[in-house]
mmCIF file of C-alpha atoms and ligand atoms in Angstrom:
data_model
loop_
_atom_site.group_PDB
_atom_site.id
_atom_site.type_symbol
_atom_site.label_atom_id
_atom_site.label_comp_id
_atom_site.label_asym_id
_atom_site.label_seq_id
_atom_site.Cartn_x
_atom_site.Cartn_y
_atom_site.Cartn_z
ATOM 1 C CA MET A 1 0.305 -0.108 0.101
ATOM 2 C CA SER A 2 1.180 3.834 -0.496
ATOM 3 C CA ASP A 3 1.835 5.420 2.151
ATOM 4 C CA THR A 4 -0.848 7.167 2.674
ATOM 5 C CA ALA A 5 -3.844 5.140 5.263
ATOM 6 C CA PHE A 6 -6.080 4.859 2.154
ATOM 7 C CA ILE A 7 -5.563 3.519 -1.587
ATOM 8 C CA TYR A 8 -5.837 6.447 -3.326
ATOM 9 C CA LEU A 9 -7.143 5.598 -6.885
ATOM 10 C CA ASP A 10 -8.971 8.486 -7.540
ATOM 11 C CA ASN A 11 -6.266 10.041 -9.947
ATOM 12 C CA ALA A 12 -8.122 12.091 -12.421
ATOM 13 C CA ALA A 13 -9.926 13.654 -9.340
ATOM 14 C CA THR A 14 -6.960 15.204 -7.633
ATOM 15 C CA THR A 15 -3.059 14.150 -6.991
ATOM 16 C CA ARG A 16 -1.058 14.657 -3.768
ATOM 17 C CA VAL A 17 0.636 17.721 -3.611
ATOM 18 C CA LEU A 18 4.794 16.287 -4.515
ATOM 19 C CA PRO A 19 6.669 16.944 -0.908
ATOM 20 C CA GLU A 20 9.523 18.766 -3.669
ATOM 21 C CA VAL A 21 6.427 20.959 -5.336
ATOM 22 C CA VAL A 22 5.774 22.266 -1.961
ATOM 23 C CA ALA A 23 9.572 23.211 -1.437
ATOM 24 C CA GLU A 24 9.927 24.489 -4.233
ATOM 25 C CA MET A 25 6.956 27.683 -3.809
ATOM 26 C CA GLU A 26 7.835 27.970 -0.485
ATOM 27 C CA PRO A 27 10.467 30.573 -0.885
ATOM 28 C CA TYR A 28 7.683 32.676 -2.734
ATOM 29 C CA PHE A 29 5.489 32.918 0.581
ATOM 30 C CA LEU A 30 8.151 33.579 2.522
ATOM 31 C CA THR A 31 10.690 35.854 1.559
ATOM 32 C CA GLY A 32 9.992 35.955 -2.033
ATOM 33 C CA TRP A 33 6.529 36.838 -2.363
ATOM 34 C CA GLY A 34 6.792 40.168 -4.154
ATOM 35 C CA ASN A 35 4.578 41.201 -7.046
ATOM 36 C CA PRO A 36 6.388 40.584 -10.289
ATOM 37 C CA SER A 37 5.061 43.950 -11.498
ATOM 38 C CA SER A 38 7.406 45.904 -9.099
ATOM 39 C CA LEU A 39 11.371 47.518 -10.222
ATOM 40 C CA TYR A 40 12.484 46.778 -7.336
ATOM 41 C CA LYS A 41 14.463 43.189 -6.576
ATOM 42 C CA ILE A 42 11.785 40.477 -4.801
ATOM 43 C CA GLY A 43 9.446 42.668 -7.563
ATOM 44 C CA GLN A 44 12.174 41.365 -10.249
ATOM 45 C CA ASP A 45 12.739 38.045 -8.591
ATOM 46 C CA ALA A 46 9.294 37.208 -9.425
ATOM 47 C CA LYS A 47 9.174 38.341 -12.632
ATOM 48 C CA ALA A 48 12.556 36.265 -13.167
ATOM 49 C CA ALA A 49 11.339 32.953 -11.429
ATOM 50 C CA ILE A 50 7.673 33.480 -13.783
ATOM 51 C CA SER A 51 9.547 33.994 -16.810
ATOM 52 C CA ASP A 52 12.062 30.581 -16.038
ATOM 53 C CA ALA A 53 8.597 28.268 -15.070
ATOM 54 C CA ARG A 54 6.795 30.057 -18.312
ATOM 55 C CA GLU A 55 10.556 29.084 -20.535
ATOM 56 C CA ARG A 56 10.388 25.786 -18.704
ATOM 57 C CA ILE A 57 6.964 24.924 -19.285
ATOM 58 C CA ALA A 58 7.097 26.148 -22.694
ATOM 59 C CA GLY A 59 10.103 23.998 -23.679
ATOM 60 C CA HIS A 60 8.261 20.633 -21.802
ATOM 61 C CA LEU A 61 5.734 21.198 -25.071
ATOM 62 C CA GLY A 62 8.116 22.053 -27.770
ATOM 63 C CA THR A 63 6.773 25.709 -28.093
ATOM 64 C CA GLU A 64 8.405 29.260 -27.037
ATOM 65 C CA ALA A 65 7.334 30.835 -23.614
ATOM 66 C CA LYS A 66 5.296 34.037 -25.595
ATOM 67 C CA ASN A 67 2.915 31.085 -25.663
ATOM 68 C CA ILE A 68 2.344 30.191 -22.143
ATOM 69 C CA TYR A 69 -0.405 32.041 -20.159
ATOM 70 C CA PHE A 70 -1.000 30.866 -16.864
ATOM 71 C CA THR A 71 -4.665 30.397 -15.801
ATOM 72 C CA GLY A 72 -6.504 29.910 -12.110
ATOM 73 C CA CYS A 73 -7.414 26.305 -13.230
ATOM 74 C CA GLY A 74 -8.205 23.773 -16.367
ATOM 75 C CA THR A 75 -11.696 25.168 -16.244
ATOM 76 C CA GLU A 76 -10.614 29.271 -17.025
ATOM 77 C CA SER A 77 -7.779 27.848 -20.151
ATOM 78 C CA ASP A 78 -11.800 25.705 -21.586
ATOM 79 C CA ASN A 79 -13.617 28.988 -20.972
ATOM 80 C CA TRP A 80 -10.660 31.544 -22.361
ATOM 81 C CA ALA A 81 -10.366 30.035 -25.029
ATOM 82 C CA LEU A 82 -13.460 28.788 -26.173
ATOM 83 C CA LYS A 83 -15.293 32.189 -25.228
ATOM 84 C CA GLU A 84 -12.683 34.878 -26.779
ATOM 85 C CA THR A 85 -11.789 32.407 -30.283
ATOM 86 C CA MET A 86 -15.148 32.734 -30.685
ATOM 87 C CA PHE A 87 -16.067 36.617 -30.007
ATOM 88 C CA ALA A 88 -12.924 36.791 -31.752
ATOM 89 C CA TYR A 89 -13.745 35.404 -35.062
ATOM 90 C CA ARG A 90 -17.582 36.693 -34.783
ATOM 91 C CA ASP A 91 -16.669 37.587 -38.350
ATOM 92 C CA LYS A 92 -16.151 34.133 -40.644
ATOM 93 C CA GLY A 93 -19.033 32.648 -38.394
ATOM 94 C CA LYS A 94 -20.454 31.818 -35.196
ATOM 95 C CA HIS A 95 -20.578 27.582 -35.240
ATOM 96 C CA ILE A 96 -18.142 25.444 -33.482
ATOM 97 C CA ILE A 97 -17.701 21.849 -33.295
ATOM 98 C CA THR A 98 -16.770 19.725 -29.992
ATOM 99 C CA THR A 99 -17.468 16.359 -28.866
ATOM 100 C CA THR A 100 -20.798 14.794 -26.440
ATOM 101 C CA THR A 101 -18.871 13.245 -24.307
ATOM 102 C CA GLU A 102 -16.076 16.791 -23.052
ATOM 103 C CA HIS A 103 -15.760 17.889 -19.840
ATOM 104 C CA HIS A 104 -18.241 20.360 -18.144
ATOM 105 C CA ALA A 105 -16.092 22.829 -18.563
ATOM 106 C CA ILE A 106 -16.324 22.512 -22.184
ATOM 107 C CA MET A 107 -19.654 21.555 -21.728
ATOM 108 C CA ASN A 108 -21.486 24.664 -20.279
ATOM 109 C CA THR A 109 -18.742 27.144 -22.350
ATOM 110 C CA CYS A 110 -21.033 25.733 -25.445
ATOM 111 C CA LYS A 111 -24.527 26.424 -23.592
ATOM 112 C CA TRP A 112 -23.198 29.523 -22.613
ATOM 113 C CA LEU A 113 -22.087 30.379 -26.246
ATOM 114 C CA GLU A 114 -25.719 28.645 -27.656
ATOM 115 C CA GLN A 115 -27.443 31.090 -25.332
ATOM 116 C CA ARG A 116 -25.800 33.941 -26.852
ATOM 117 C CA GLY A 117 -26.118 33.352 -30.983
ATOM 118 C CA CYS A 118 -22.727 30.204 -31.124
ATOM 119 C CA GLU A 119 -24.360 27.053 -32.862
ATOM 120 C CA VAL A 120 -22.517 23.717 -31.420
ATOM 121 C CA THR A 121 -22.047 20.507 -33.510
ATOM 122 C CA TYR A 122 -22.029 17.375 -30.308
ATOM 123 C CA LEU A 123 -20.358 14.863 -32.490
ATOM 124 C CA PRO A 124 -21.065 12.064 -31.426
ATOM 125 C CA VAL A 125 -18.430 9.155 -30.146
ATOM 126 C CA ASP A 126 -18.362 5.455 -31.474
ATOM 127 C CA GLY A 127 -18.967 2.846 -28.176
ATOM 128 C CA ASP A 128 -15.446 3.006 -27.061
ATOM 129 C CA GLY A 129 -15.777 7.257 -26.624
ATOM 130 C CA LEU A 130 -13.952 7.527 -30.177
ATOM 131 C CA VAL A 131 -14.369 10.902 -32.255
ATOM 132 C CA ASP A 132 -14.892 9.689 -36.383
ATOM 133 C CA PRO A 133 -12.524 11.422 -38.283
ATOM 134 C CA ALA A 134 -14.672 11.193 -41.280
ATOM 135 C CA ALA A 135 -17.648 12.525 -38.826
ATOM 136 C CA PHE A 136 -15.996 15.431 -37.651
ATOM 137 C CA GLU A 137 -14.604 16.358 -41.263
ATOM 138 C CA ALA A 138 -19.064 16.165 -42.708
ATOM 139 C CA ALA A 139 -19.306 18.227 -39.910
ATOM 140 C CA ILE A 140 -17.122 21.585 -40.818
ATOM 141 C CA ARG A 141 -19.191 24.878 -42.285
ATOM 142 C CA PRO A 142 -18.467 28.148 -43.976
ATOM 143 C CA ASP A 143 -18.979 29.137 -40.881
ATOM 144 C CA THR A 144 -17.595 27.216 -38.420
ATOM 145 C CA VAL A 145 -14.636 29.173 -36.248
ATOM 146 C CA MET A 146 -13.456 26.385 -34.550
ATOM 147 C CA ALA A 147 -12.901 22.507 -32.796
ATOM 148 C CA SER A 148 -12.592 21.751 -29.202
ATOM 149 C CA ILE A 149 -11.692 18.114 -28.584
ATOM 150 C CA ILE A 150 -10.773 16.790 -25.777
ATOM 151 C CA TYR A 151 -7.744 14.786 -25.827
ATOM 152 C CA ALA A 152 -8.179 12.410 -23.557
ATOM 153 C CA ASN A 153 -11.420 11.223 -21.744
ATOM 154 C CA ASN A 154 -11.611 12.445 -18.322
ATOM 155 C CA GLU A 155 -14.087 9.729 -17.409
ATOM 156 C CA ILE A 156 -13.454 6.190 -19.664
ATOM 157 C CA GLY A 157 -9.860 7.544 -20.532
ATOM 158 C CA THR A 158 -10.383 7.041 -24.221
ATOM 159 C CA VAL A 159 -7.215 9.171 -26.134
ATOM 160 C CA GLN A 160 -8.705 10.827 -29.105
ATOM 161 C CA PRO A 161 -6.978 11.052 -32.367
ATOM 162 C CA ILE A 162 -5.703 14.446 -31.786
ATOM 163 C CA ASP A 163 -2.919 14.983 -34.707
ATOM 164 C CA GLN A 164 -5.873 13.386 -37.057
ATOM 165 C CA LEU A 165 -8.604 15.795 -36.167
ATOM 166 C CA CYS A 166 -6.410 18.415 -36.234
ATOM 167 C CA GLN A 167 -4.778 18.365 -39.863
ATOM 168 C CA ILE A 168 -8.625 17.979 -41.215
ATOM 169 C CA ALA A 169 -9.000 20.616 -38.913
ATOM 170 C CA HIS A 170 -6.496 22.705 -40.343
ATOM 171 C CA GLN A 171 -7.256 21.631 -44.568
ATOM 172 C CA HIS A 172 -10.261 23.378 -43.748
ATOM 173 C CA GLY A 173 -8.799 26.180 -42.258
ATOM 174 C CA ILE A 174 -10.521 26.076 -38.626
ATOM 175 C CA ILE A 175 -8.619 26.885 -35.389
ATOM 176 C CA PHE A 176 -7.901 23.518 -33.143
ATOM 177 C CA HIS A 177 -8.878 23.605 -29.569
ATOM 178 C CA THR A 178 -7.910 20.421 -27.215
ATOM 179 C CA ASP A 179 -8.537 20.297 -23.785
ATOM 180 C CA ALA A 180 -5.224 18.345 -22.425
ATOM 181 C CA VAL A 181 -5.771 18.709 -18.618
ATOM 182 C CA GLN A 182 -5.798 14.906 -18.328
ATOM 183 C CA ALA A 183 -3.734 14.328 -21.727
ATOM 184 C CA MET A 184 -0.575 15.951 -19.946
ATOM 185 C CA THR A 185 1.874 14.123 -18.468
ATOM 186 C CA ASN A 186 0.525 11.354 -18.853
ATOM 187 C CA LEU A 187 0.807 10.913 -23.671
ATOM 188 C CA PRO A 188 3.299 12.310 -24.498
ATOM 189 C CA ILE A 189 2.332 16.365 -25.859
ATOM 190 C CA ASP A 190 4.641 17.795 -28.262
ATOM 191 C CA VAL A 191 2.664 21.269 -29.937
ATOM 192 C CA SER A 192 5.220 21.446 -32.807
ATOM 193 C CA LYS A 193 4.408 17.909 -34.403
ATOM 194 C CA THR A 194 1.118 18.118 -33.248
ATOM 195 C CA GLU A 195 0.463 20.758 -34.281
ATOM 196 C CA VAL A 196 -3.386 21.823 -32.068
ATOM 197 C CA ASP A 197 -3.821 25.977 -31.681
ATOM 198 C CA MET A 198 -4.480 25.942 -28.326
ATOM 199 C CA LEU A 199 -4.453 23.841 -25.196
ATOM 200 C CA SER A 200 -6.249 23.541 -22.028
ATOM 201 C CA ALA A 201 -4.170 22.037 -18.666
ATOM 202 C CA SER A 202 -4.277 22.315 -15.200
ATOM 203 C CA GLY A 203 -2.128 21.524 -12.411
ATOM 204 C CA HIS A 204 -3.771 19.577 -9.655
ATOM 205 C CA LYS A 205 -3.840 16.640 -12.761
ATOM 206 C CA PHE A 206 0.066 16.096 -12.138
ATOM 207 C CA HIS A 207 1.311 17.212 -8.971
ATOM 208 C CA ALA A 208 0.718 20.868 -8.547
ATOM 209 C CA PRO A 209 -1.913 22.602 -6.133
ATOM 210 C CA LYS A 210 -4.894 23.402 -7.389
ATOM 211 C CA GLY A 211 -5.980 26.393 -8.520
ATOM 212 C CA VAL A 212 -3.289 26.973 -11.088
ATOM 213 C CA GLY A 213 -3.043 25.851 -14.527
ATOM 214 C CA PHE A 214 -2.481 27.233 -18.602
ATOM 215 C CA LEU A 215 -3.359 28.111 -22.056
ATOM 216 C CA TYR A 216 -1.111 27.147 -24.739
ATOM 217 C CA ILE A 217 -2.124 29.880 -27.897
ATOM 218 C CA ARG A 218 -0.402 29.300 -30.995
ATOM 219 C CA LYS A 219 1.378 32.392 -32.021
ATOM 220 C CA GLY A 220 -1.179 34.246 -34.915
ATOM 221 C CA VAL A 221 -4.484 32.647 -33.116
ATOM 222 C CA LYS A 222 -6.179 35.481 -32.641
ATOM 223 C CA THR A 223 -8.574 35.532 -29.466
ATOM 224 C CA LYS A 224 -9.403 37.768 -26.992
ATOM 225 C CA ASN A 225 -8.589 39.072 -23.572
ATOM 226 C CA PHE A 226 -10.311 37.057 -20.614
ATOM 227 C CA ILE A 227 -9.506 39.218 -18.101
ATOM 228 C CA ASP A 228 -9.005 43.317 -18.451
ATOM 229 C CA GLY A 229 -6.575 44.515 -16.465
ATOM 230 C CA GLY A 230 -3.152 45.292 -15.582
ATOM 231 C CA ASP A 231 -0.453 44.237 -18.166
ATOM 232 C CA GLN A 232 -0.024 40.602 -16.802
ATOM 233 C CA GLU A 233 0.190 38.020 -19.123
ATOM 234 C CA ARG A 234 1.221 39.644 -22.400
ATOM 235 C CA LYS A 235 -2.268 42.318 -21.394
ATOM 236 C CA ARG A 236 -4.353 38.867 -22.040
ATOM 237 C CA ARG A 237 -5.833 37.557 -18.852
ATOM 238 C CA ALA A 238 -4.847 40.578 -16.197
ATOM 239 C CA GLY A 239 -4.132 40.092 -12.083
ATOM 240 C CA THR A 240 -0.904 39.135 -9.993
ATOM 241 C CA GLU A 241 0.486 36.220 -10.961
ATOM 242 C CA ASN A 242 0.213 33.244 -8.812
ATOM 243 C CA VAL A 243 3.781 33.279 -8.326
ATOM 244 C CA PRO A 244 4.095 30.418 -5.554
ATOM 245 C CA TYR A 245 1.449 28.445 -7.539
ATOM 246 C CA ILE A 246 3.630 28.724 -10.321
ATOM 247 C CA MET A 247 6.431 27.693 -9.166
ATOM 248 C CA GLY A 248 4.501 24.504 -8.009
ATOM 249 C CA MET A 249 2.864 23.718 -11.533
ATOM 250 C CA ALA A 250 6.812 24.266 -13.114
ATOM 251 C CA LYS A 251 8.582 22.424 -10.736
ATOM 252 C CA ALA A 252 5.336 19.332 -10.934
ATOM 253 C CA LEU A 253 5.661 19.681 -14.669
ATOM 254 C CA ASP A 254 9.530 19.100 -14.476
ATOM 255 C CA ILE A 255 9.453 15.714 -12.364
ATOM 256 C CA GLN A 256 6.047 13.955 -14.266
ATOM 257 C CA MET A 257 7.869 14.616 -16.811
ATOM 258 C CA ALA A 258 11.702 12.855 -16.187
ATOM 259 C CA ASN A 259 9.970 10.088 -14.422
ATOM 260 C CA PHE A 260 8.370 9.386 -17.889
ATOM 261 C CA ASP A 261 9.822 6.670 -19.055
ATOM 262 C CA THR A 262 9.906 5.161 -16.181
ATOM 263 C CA ARG A 263 6.196 6.037 -14.682
ATOM 264 C CA VAL A 264 3.960 5.796 -17.303
ATOM 265 C CA PRO A 265 5.000 1.515 -18.893
ATOM 266 C CA GLN A 266 4.647 1.275 -14.477
ATOM 267 C CA GLU A 267 0.706 2.761 -14.505
ATOM 268 C CA ILE A 268 0.470 1.409 -18.252
ATOM 269 C CA LYS A 269 1.474 -2.320 -16.688
ATOM 270 C CA LEU A 270 -0.802 -1.810 -13.266
ATOM 271 C CA ARG A 271 -4.150 -0.206 -15.324
ATOM 272 C CA ASP A 272 -3.505 -3.775 -17.726
ATOM 273 C CA HIS A 273 -3.389 -5.374 -14.714
ATOM 274 C CA LEU A 274 -6.821 -4.272 -12.988
ATOM 275 C CA ILE A 275 -8.572 -4.576 -16.054
ATOM 276 C CA GLU A 276 -7.177 -8.320 -17.175
ATOM 277 C CA ARG A 277 -8.541 -9.516 -12.615
ATOM 278 C CA VAL A 278 -11.614 -7.804 -12.341
ATOM 279 C CA LEU A 279 -12.279 -8.951 -16.825
ATOM 280 C CA GLY A 280 -11.138 -12.006 -15.837
ATOM 281 C CA GLU A 281 -12.499 -13.126 -12.292
ATOM 282 C CA MET A 282 -15.900 -10.988 -12.008
ATOM 283 C CA GLU A 283 -19.095 -11.347 -13.851
ATOM 284 C CA HIS A 284 -21.420 -9.203 -16.081
ATOM 285 C CA VAL A 285 -18.433 -6.323 -15.295
ATOM 286 C CA ARG A 286 -17.675 -4.545 -18.705
ATOM 287 C CA LEU A 287 -14.857 -1.826 -19.454
ATOM 288 C CA ASN A 288 -16.217 0.947 -20.498
ATOM 289 C CA GLY A 289 -13.058 2.920 -22.990
ATOM 290 C CA SER A 290 -11.036 2.271 -25.852
ATOM 291 C CA ARG A 291 -9.123 -0.308 -24.730
ATOM 292 C CA ASP A 292 -6.067 0.767 -26.988
ATOM 293 C CA GLN A 293 -6.536 4.470 -26.853
ATOM 294 C CA ARG A 294 -6.638 4.865 -23.537
ATOM 295 C CA LEU A 295 -5.173 7.104 -20.886
ATOM 296 C CA PRO A 296 -1.815 4.671 -19.180
ATOM 297 C CA ASN A 297 -3.876 5.718 -15.502
ATOM 298 C CA ASN A 298 -7.740 5.235 -16.428
ATOM 299 C CA THR A 299 -9.963 2.159 -15.687
ATOM 300 C CA ASN A 300 -13.555 2.950 -15.870
ATOM 301 C CA PHE A 301 -15.564 -0.594 -15.236
ATOM 302 C CA SER A 302 -19.820 -0.870 -14.917
ATOM 303 C CA PHE A 303 -20.883 -4.137 -13.499
ATOM 304 C CA GLN A 304 -24.318 -4.727 -13.030
ATOM 305 C CA PHE A 305 -27.157 -5.054 -10.628
ATOM 306 C CA VAL A 306 -25.443 -2.753 -8.073
ATOM 307 C CA GLU A 307 -25.513 0.646 -7.770
ATOM 308 C CA GLY A 308 -22.088 3.342 -7.913
ATOM 309 C CA GLU A 309 -22.614 5.655 -5.006
ATOM 310 C CA SER A 310 -22.847 2.240 -2.340
ATOM 311 C CA LEU A 311 -20.600 0.326 -4.501
ATOM 312 C CA LEU A 312 -18.423 3.710 -3.971
ATOM 313 C CA MET A 313 -19.203 3.449 -0.119
ATOM 314 C CA MET A 314 -18.373 0.257 0.409
ATOM 315 C CA MET A 315 -15.211 0.841 -1.572
ATOM 316 C CA GLU A 316 -14.468 4.087 0.979
ATOM 317 C CA GLN A 317 -14.979 1.449 4.372
ATOM 318 C CA LYS A 318 -12.600 -0.856 2.862
ATOM 319 C CA GLY A 319 -9.823 2.392 2.191
ATOM 320 C CA ILE A 320 -10.326 2.769 -1.022
ATOM 321 C CA MET A 321 -10.953 5.864 -2.755
ATOM 322 C CA ALA A 322 -12.646 5.914 -6.123
ATOM 323 C CA SER A 323 -14.992 8.304 -8.061
ATOM 324 C CA SER A 324 -18.262 7.012 -9.692
ATOM 325 C CA GLY A 325 -17.925 9.689 -12.775
ATOM 326 C CA SER A 326 -16.181 12.971 -13.284
ATOM 327 C CA ALA A 327 -15.685 14.607 -9.992
ATOM 328 C CA CYS A 328 -18.473 17.439 -10.431
ATOM 329 C CA ALA A 329 -21.464 14.796 -11.241
ATOM 330 C CA SER A 330 -20.193 12.417 -8.592
ATOM 331 C CA GLY A 331 -22.382 15.183 -6.440
ATOM 332 C CA SER A 332 -25.099 13.994 -8.574
ATOM 333 C CA LEU A 333 -27.567 11.301 -9.257
ATOM 334 C CA ASP A 334 -27.698 11.768 -12.916
ATOM 335 C CA PRO A 335 -25.375 8.949 -14.989
ATOM 336 C CA SER A 336 -22.783 10.936 -17.028
ATOM 337 C CA HIS A 337 -23.223 11.662 -20.297
ATOM 338 C CA VAL A 338 -20.237 10.190 -21.118
ATOM 339 C CA LEU A 339 -21.472 6.953 -21.002
ATOM 340 C CA LEU A 340 -24.580 7.716 -21.780
ATOM 341 C CA ALA A 341 -23.038 9.547 -24.579
ATOM 342 C CA ILE A 342 -21.009 5.312 -25.112
ATOM 343 C CA GLY A 343 -24.477 4.411 -25.383
ATOM 344 C CA LEU A 344 -24.812 2.842 -21.878
ATOM 345 C CA PRO A 345 -27.991 2.315 -20.765
ATOM 346 C CA HIS A 346 -29.299 4.778 -17.435
ATOM 347 C CA GLU A 347 -28.861 1.881 -15.238
ATOM 348 C CA ILE A 348 -25.602 0.169 -16.429
ATOM 349 C CA ALA A 349 -24.518 4.088 -15.635
ATOM 350 C CA HIS A 350 -25.298 3.857 -12.294
ATOM 351 C CA GLY A 351 -23.076 0.790 -11.751
ATOM 352 C CA SER A 352 -19.986 2.940 -12.752
ATOM 353 C CA LEU A 353 -16.708 3.054 -11.156
ATOM 354 C CA ARG A 354 -14.028 4.927 -12.147
ATOM 355 C CA LEU A 355 -10.325 4.111 -10.646
ATOM 356 C CA THR A 356 -7.484 5.717 -11.985
ATOM 357 C CA LEU A 357 -3.837 5.632 -10.085
ATOM 358 C CA SER A 358 -1.269 7.359 -10.360
ATOM 359 C CA GLU A 359 2.976 6.474 -10.092
ATOM 360 C CA ASP A 360 2.055 6.221 -5.409
ATOM 361 C CA THR A 361 0.061 3.212 -7.125
ATOM 362 C CA THR A 362 1.331 -0.376 -6.300
ATOM 363 C CA LEU A 363 0.937 -4.797 -7.457
ATOM 364 C CA GLU A 364 -1.163 -5.077 -3.602
ATOM 365 C CA ASP A 365 -2.928 -2.078 -4.133
ATOM 366 C CA ILE A 366 -4.350 -3.173 -7.372
ATOM 367 C CA ASP A 367 -4.790 -6.889 -6.055
ATOM 368 C CA TYR A 368 -6.069 -5.464 -2.547
ATOM 369 C CA THR A 369 -8.741 -3.800 -4.786
ATOM 370 C CA VAL A 370 -9.426 -6.632 -7.197
ATOM 371 C CA GLU A 371 -10.201 -8.953 -4.201
ATOM 372 C CA SER A 372 -12.525 -6.011 -2.512
ATOM 373 C CA LEU A 373 -14.280 -5.679 -5.451
ATOM 374 C CA LYS A 374 -14.985 -8.785 -5.630
ATOM 375 C CA GLU A 375 -16.231 -9.493 -2.402
ATOM 376 C CA VAL A 376 -17.942 -5.480 -2.219
ATOM 377 C CA VAL A 377 -19.821 -6.401 -5.547
ATOM 378 C CA GLY A 378 -20.719 -9.932 -4.566
ATOM 379 C CA THR A 379 -22.441 -7.889 -1.812
ATOM 380 C CA LEU A 380 -24.243 -5.406 -3.404
ATOM 381 C CA ARG A 381 -25.745 -8.161 -5.725
ATOM 382 C CA LYS A 382 -27.207 -10.218 -2.981
ATOM 383 C CA MET A 383 -29.162 -7.233 -1.691
ATOM 384 C CA SER A 384 -30.293 -6.628 -5.245
ATOM 385 C CA PRO A 385 -34.240 -7.622 -6.271
ATOM 386 C CA LEU A 386 -32.779 -7.249 -10.065
ATOM 387 C CA TYR A 387 -29.683 -10.146 -9.730
ATOM 388 C CA GLU A 388 -32.463 -11.851 -7.686
ATOM 389 C CA ASP A 389 -34.662 -11.956 -10.538
ATOM 390 C CA PHE A 390 -32.158 -13.144 -13.049
ATOM 391 C CA VAL A 391 -30.496 -15.741 -10.689
ATOM 392 C CA ALA A 392 -33.313 -16.779 -10.993
ATOM 393 C CA GLY A 393 -34.171 -16.550 -14.342
ATOM 394 C CA LYS A 394 -36.668 -14.268 -14.010
ATOM 395 C CA ALA A 395 -34.572 -11.357 -16.437
ATOM 396 C CA ASP A 396 -32.137 -11.693 -18.309
ATOM 397 C CA ILE A 397 -29.690 -9.155 -18.823
ATOM 398 C CA ALA A 398 -30.537 -6.717 -22.093
ATOM 399 C CA GLY A 399 -28.391 -3.759 -23.046
ATOM 400 C CA PHE A 400 -25.321 -5.176 -20.853
ATOM 401 C CA VAL A 401 -22.682 -6.895 -22.673
ATOM 402 C CA ASP A 402 -19.548 -8.661 -21.472
ATOM 403 C CA LYS A 403 -17.146 -6.849 -22.866
ATOM 404 C CA LYS A 404 -13.224 -8.395 -22.654
HETATM 405 N N1 LIG B 501 -11.466 19.247 -18.180
HETATM 406 C C1 LIG B 501 -10.522 18.208 -17.372
HETATM 407 C C2 LIG B 501 -10.914 16.418 -18.466
HETATM 408 C C3 LIG B 501 -10.679 17.895 -16.000
HETATM 409 O O1 LIG B 501 -10.635 16.256 -16.060
HETATM 410 C C4 LIG B 501 -10.447 18.923 -15.012
HETATM 411 C C5 LIG B 501 -11.040 18.172 -14.090
HETATM 412 O O2 LIG B 501 -12.007 17.390 -13.956
HETATM 413 C C6 LIG B 501 -11.078 20.020 -16.437
HETATM 414 C C7 LIG B 501 -11.361 20.332 -17.581
HETATM 415 C C8 LIG B 501 -11.144 21.501 -14.799
HETATM 416 O O3 LIG B 501 -9.972 21.330 -14.430
HETATM 417 P P1 LIG B 501 -10.020 22.258 -13.390
HETATM 418 O O4 LIG B 501 -10.837 21.786 -12.080
HETATM 419 O O5 LIG B 501 -8.650 22.925 -13.183
HETATM 420 O O6 LIG B 501 -10.342 23.545 -13.541
#
């Protein structure tokens, strides 16, 4: 078990802040707390520090520092990318293309745009959660300004064919934004190769604190200022910079990119072990999301005859922290829009569990989790009248496919 008192398998919701990250941040609270806009030394030192952080972050992405804009979170980056680009190009048109499986940060921003006269195409996905590039191309219209397609899904882990979609977008002269909040540090991302025009990221998904993110904007993309005020962030996102958090985010990214080649294969190995054991040893269970085009640390299962909230609570009693969908949606009883979008019926979508790993996860954690799952799912099924009917041969399992 990892060194916490519990097994944390909810790394898509947030990650543990690394001690090295806290150590990097501390001086900017205690001694180097100047305002980067001030002309005296502690101000100029803070300015130099964030400029170095910007360089390092840009380097990890394969771009130049001037294309990186610090924000308060992934949600803010998404809002900026969509709202201000649609506004900047309003003379070209009012159409934007996205998918039915975006995070609420994109979904609700699209609704906001619709309320203000924009037209949004929500591309459907297949049973694995993948967008069809031909359908994407067919959806592009003369008045399409941009597309925003999630790099890797936060619930089911499906990784979209971003390079191909981006090429199609550019062939038709439209701007391509991707929400890479889950992909950052989990997949190799180089914007000099994957020619996305804008990319959103969030520090707390890769061991920096909550409340800091960034937006990459390719040179030449005309997006409006998101926050008006002072000269910070090249006048595009005003407000005194959050120096300690920016420093923490850069440090976290340095660490996660330095250990990428050992961390990611290890996570894939444990993820696959988890998937193989659950699908191999349990009945009436399916893996949601693509088997191959999948985030290294994501698993998402549906267990028939089981209710997700009860499953979560009983897993917590076993000391395992997990999620029944995206953290933002888990407070509500509506089934996840992502699981519905891949074609799951409501009752199956309700019985879903997301387990997301990190470099802290061990083989023992995974084996203990599988044993706990078997016990908990067994207990819950014994309490289920539907399962009783099914065992008695009075009901079938229509709508549910055991996906091995
Ligand atoms: N986009 C995706 C894909 C996410 O998973 C999340 C967070 O769960 C966000 C955006 C929002 O990021 P933040 O929590 O930094 O606002």
